[in-house]
mmCIF file of C-alpha atoms in Angstrom:
data_model
loop_
_atom_site.group_PDB
_atom_site.id
_atom_site.type_symbol
_atom_site.label_atom_id
_atom_site.label_comp_id
_atom_site.label_asym_id
_atom_site.label_seq_id
_atom_site.Cartn_x
_atom_site.Cartn_y
_atom_site.Cartn_z
ATOM 1 C CA MET A 1 112.488 92.391 83.248
ATOM 2 C CA LYS A 2 108.739 92.597 82.758
ATOM 3 C CA GLY A 3 106.191 91.980 85.461
ATOM 4 C CA MET A 4 106.282 92.523 89.173
ATOM 5 C CA SER A 5 108.692 91.497 91.926
ATOM 6 C CA VAL A 6 109.832 87.941 92.572
ATOM 7 C CA ILE A 7 107.580 87.598 95.611
ATOM 8 C CA VAL A 8 104.481 88.666 93.689
ATOM 9 C CA ARG A 9 105.331 86.327 90.806
ATOM 10 C CA LYS A 10 105.808 83.302 93.085
ATOM 11 C CA VAL A 11 102.630 84.018 95.065
ATOM 12 C CA SER A 12 100.661 84.519 91.858
ATOM 13 C CA GLN A 13 101.987 81.228 90.495
ATOM 14 C CA LEU A 14 100.755 79.361 93.572
ATOM 15 C CA LEU A 15 97.496 81.297 93.723
ATOM 16 C CA SER A 16 96.685 80.806 90.041
ATOM 17 C CA ALA A 17 97.201 77.042 90.354
ATOM 18 C CA MET A 18 94.798 76.933 93.294
ATOM 19 C CA ILE A 19 92.258 79.102 91.438
ATOM 20 C CA PHE A 20 92.506 76.852 88.369
ATOM 21 C CA VAL A 21 91.955 73.658 90.363
ATOM 22 C CA PHE A 22 89.030 75.213 92.234
ATOM 23 C CA GLY A 23 87.520 76.388 88.923
ATOM 24 C CA MET A 24 87.730 72.864 87.507
ATOM 25 C CA TYR A 25 86.170 71.515 90.708
ATOM 26 C CA ILE A 26 83.263 73.964 90.390
ATOM 27 C CA ILE A 27 82.734 73.030 86.732
ATOM 28 C CA THR A 28 82.793 69.282 87.308
ATOM 29 C CA HIS A 29 80.515 69.436 90.350
ATOM 30 C CA GLY A 30 78.125 72.062 88.961
ATOM 31 C CA HIS A 31 75.204 69.661 88.589
ATOM 32 C CA ILE A 32 75.452 68.552 92.216
ATOM 33 C CA MET A 33 75.951 71.881 93.990
ATOM 34 C CA PRO A 34 75.522 75.583 93.200
ATOM 35 C CA GLY A 35 77.949 76.783 90.609
ATOM 36 C CA GLY A 36 78.694 75.169 87.306
ATOM 37 C CA GLY A 37 80.005 76.287 83.966
ATOM 38 C CA PHE A 38 79.694 80.031 84.344
ATOM 39 C CA THR A 39 81.193 80.275 87.826
ATOM 40 C CA GLY A 40 83.974 77.823 87.039
ATOM 41 C CA GLY A 41 84.730 79.565 83.749
ATOM 42 C CA VAL A 42 85.163 82.875 85.527
ATOM 43 C CA LEU A 43 87.615 81.226 87.912
ATOM 44 C CA LEU A 44 89.567 79.635 85.044
ATOM 45 C CA ALA A 45 89.890 82.998 83.316
ATOM 46 C CA CYS A 46 90.996 84.589 86.593
ATOM 47 C CA ALA A 47 93.757 81.996 86.972
ATOM 48 C CA PHE A 48 95.313 83.080 83.672
ATOM 49 C CA ILE A 49 94.689 86.767 84.323
ATOM 50 C CA VAL A 50 96.551 86.600 87.655
ATOM 51 C CA ILE A 51 99.611 85.133 85.930
ATOM 52 C CA ILE A 52 99.585 87.785 83.219
ATOM 53 C CA LEU A 53 99.186 90.615 85.708
ATOM 54 C CA ALA A 54 102.113 89.375 87.784
ATOM 55 C CA ARG A 55 104.523 88.333 85.022
ATOM 56 C CA GLY A 56 103.604 90.552 82.079
ATOM 57 C CA HIS A 57 102.089 89.553 78.783
ATOM 58 C CA ASP A 58 105.395 88.330 77.341
ATOM 59 C CA TYR A 59 105.356 85.386 79.765
ATOM 60 C CA LEU A 60 102.683 83.486 77.816
ATOM 61 C CA GLN A 61 103.686 84.986 74.436
ATOM 62 C CA LEU A 62 100.131 86.112 73.840
ATOM 63 C CA THR A 63 100.849 88.632 71.125
ATOM 64 C CA ARG A 64 101.465 85.859 68.587
ATOM 65 C CA LYS A 65 98.460 83.737 69.552
ATOM 66 C CA ARG A 66 95.587 86.194 69.618
ATOM 67 C CA GLU A 67 93.299 83.873 67.637
ATOM 68 C CA THR A 68 93.579 81.018 70.162
ATOM 69 C CA THR A 69 91.069 82.370 72.656
ATOM 70 C CA SER A 70 88.649 83.214 69.866
ATOM 71 C CA LEU A 71 89.023 79.662 68.552
ATOM 72 C CA PHE A 72 88.155 78.197 71.979
ATOM 73 C CA GLU A 73 85.120 80.489 72.180
ATOM 74 C CA SER A 74 83.830 79.415 68.805
ATOM 75 C CA LEU A 75 84.538 75.711 69.226
ATOM 76 C CA SER A 76 82.851 75.501 72.613
ATOM 77 C CA ALA A 77 79.767 77.328 71.301
ATOM 78 C CA LEU A 78 79.621 74.956 68.323
ATOM 79 C CA LEU A 79 79.942 71.891 70.566
ATOM 80 C CA ILE A 80 77.199 73.194 72.870
ATOM 81 C CA LEU A 81 74.889 73.564 69.873
ATOM 82 C CA LEU A 82 75.770 70.121 68.522
ATOM 83 C CA LEU A 83 75.089 68.573 71.913
ATOM 84 C CA ALA A 84 71.787 70.445 72.126
ATOM 85 C CA PHE A 85 70.781 69.236 68.657
ATOM 86 C CA SER A 86 71.755 65.661 69.533
ATOM 87 C CA GLY A 87 68.387 65.359 71.255
ATOM 88 C CA LEU A 88 66.631 66.211 67.993
ATOM 89 C CA PHE A 89 68.810 63.782 66.049
ATOM 90 C CA ALA A 90 67.915 61.036 68.540
ATOM 91 C CA GLY A 91 64.235 61.625 67.870
ATOM 92 C CA SER A 92 63.378 63.643 70.959
ATOM 93 C CA MET A 93 63.585 67.329 71.942
ATOM 94 C CA PHE A 94 66.169 70.091 71.688
ATOM 95 C CA PHE A 95 68.550 69.940 74.721
ATOM 96 C CA PHE A 96 67.139 66.537 75.664
ATOM 97 C CA ASN A 97 69.269 64.714 78.217
ATOM 98 C CA ASN A 98 69.218 61.400 76.421
ATOM 99 C CA TRP A 99 72.360 59.541 75.486
ATOM 100 C CA LEU A 100 74.394 59.289 78.690
ATOM 101 C CA PRO A 101 73.246 57.209 81.659
ATOM 102 C CA LYS A 102 71.678 59.202 84.476
ATOM 103 C CA GLY A 103 73.413 57.352 87.345
ATOM 104 C CA GLU A 104 72.479 57.794 90.989
ATOM 105 C CA PRO A 105 71.382 61.189 92.363
ATOM 106 C CA GLY A 106 74.142 62.979 94.276
ATOM 107 C CA GLN A 107 77.003 61.146 92.547
ATOM 108 C CA LEU A 108 79.504 62.839 90.239
ATOM 109 C CA LEU A 109 78.293 61.024 87.124
ATOM 110 C CA SER A 110 74.597 61.382 87.812
ATOM 111 C CA ALA A 111 73.228 63.892 85.337
ATOM 112 C CA GLY A 112 73.601 62.505 81.830
ATOM 113 C CA ASN A 113 74.634 65.249 79.391
ATOM 114 C CA ILE A 114 74.541 68.080 81.927
ATOM 115 C CA PRO A 115 78.207 67.756 83.082
ATOM 116 C CA ILE A 116 79.291 68.000 79.442
ATOM 117 C CA TYR A 117 77.224 71.181 79.031
ATOM 118 C CA SER A 118 78.792 72.547 82.205
ATOM 119 C CA LEU A 119 82.318 71.826 80.939
ATOM 120 C CA LEU A 120 81.646 73.416 77.556
ATOM 121 C CA ILE A 121 80.038 76.483 79.126
ATOM 122 C CA GLY A 122 83.032 76.793 81.458
ATOM 123 C CA ILE A 123 85.412 76.772 78.492
ATOM 124 C CA LYS A 124 83.241 79.300 76.637
ATOM 125 C CA VAL A 125 83.047 81.699 79.592
ATOM 126 C CA ALA A 126 86.768 81.390 80.377
ATOM 127 C CA ALA A 127 87.753 82.043 76.764
ATOM 128 C CA THR A 128 85.350 84.980 76.466
ATOM 129 C CA LEU A 129 86.510 86.692 79.652
ATOM 130 C CA PHE A 130 90.146 86.079 78.792
ATOM 131 C CA THR A 131 89.599 87.531 75.313
ATOM 132 C CA ILE A 132 87.977 90.610 76.836
ATOM 133 C CA PHE A 133 90.926 90.992 79.205
ATOM 134 C CA LEU A 134 93.366 90.679 76.311
ATOM 135 C CA ALA A 135 91.417 93.185 74.246
ATOM 136 C CA LEU A 136 91.519 95.702 77.068
ATOM 137 C CA THR A 137 95.212 95.286 77.866
ATOM 138 C CA ILE A 138 97.544 93.636 75.389
ATOM 139 C CA TYR A 139 95.840 94.346 72.077
ATOM 140 C CA LYS A 140 95.549 98.022 72.973
ATOM 141 C CA GLU A 141 99.302 98.185 73.576
ATOM 142 C CA GLU A 142 99.991 96.659 70.143
ATOM 143 C CA VAL A 143 97.773 99.170 68.353
ATOM 144 C CA SER A 144 99.365 102.169 70.074
ATOM 145 C CA GLN A 145 102.919 101.082 69.167
#
């Protein structure tokens, strides 16, 4: 049996779900309050890291899917660039907040393109931190075997 005791695994399961939901909350409300993509992305990565630390890396079968986190990193960076260039394609400036309605200040949908940037940055940061964690733990074990 890999991982830690039953108590630690159950607590980590509950804790990681709460961390994940809080990370998504921070990402989606980043344009209204302090926080945003980077902070929420760190929390999302921590949610997965807590599960792996408690249950072992075999739980998520990460050794066979090492390219997945790198794919999320690359795709989110590409989408951020495409969204940034959409301002130029619309005849305005780079990173111009132009094609979504602005809404009312203080509301959830009140910032045009900025919530999309926040979501993409959150995915990028989460994938990057998770990849770094995997590189420091799981991939090292595979090389030494």
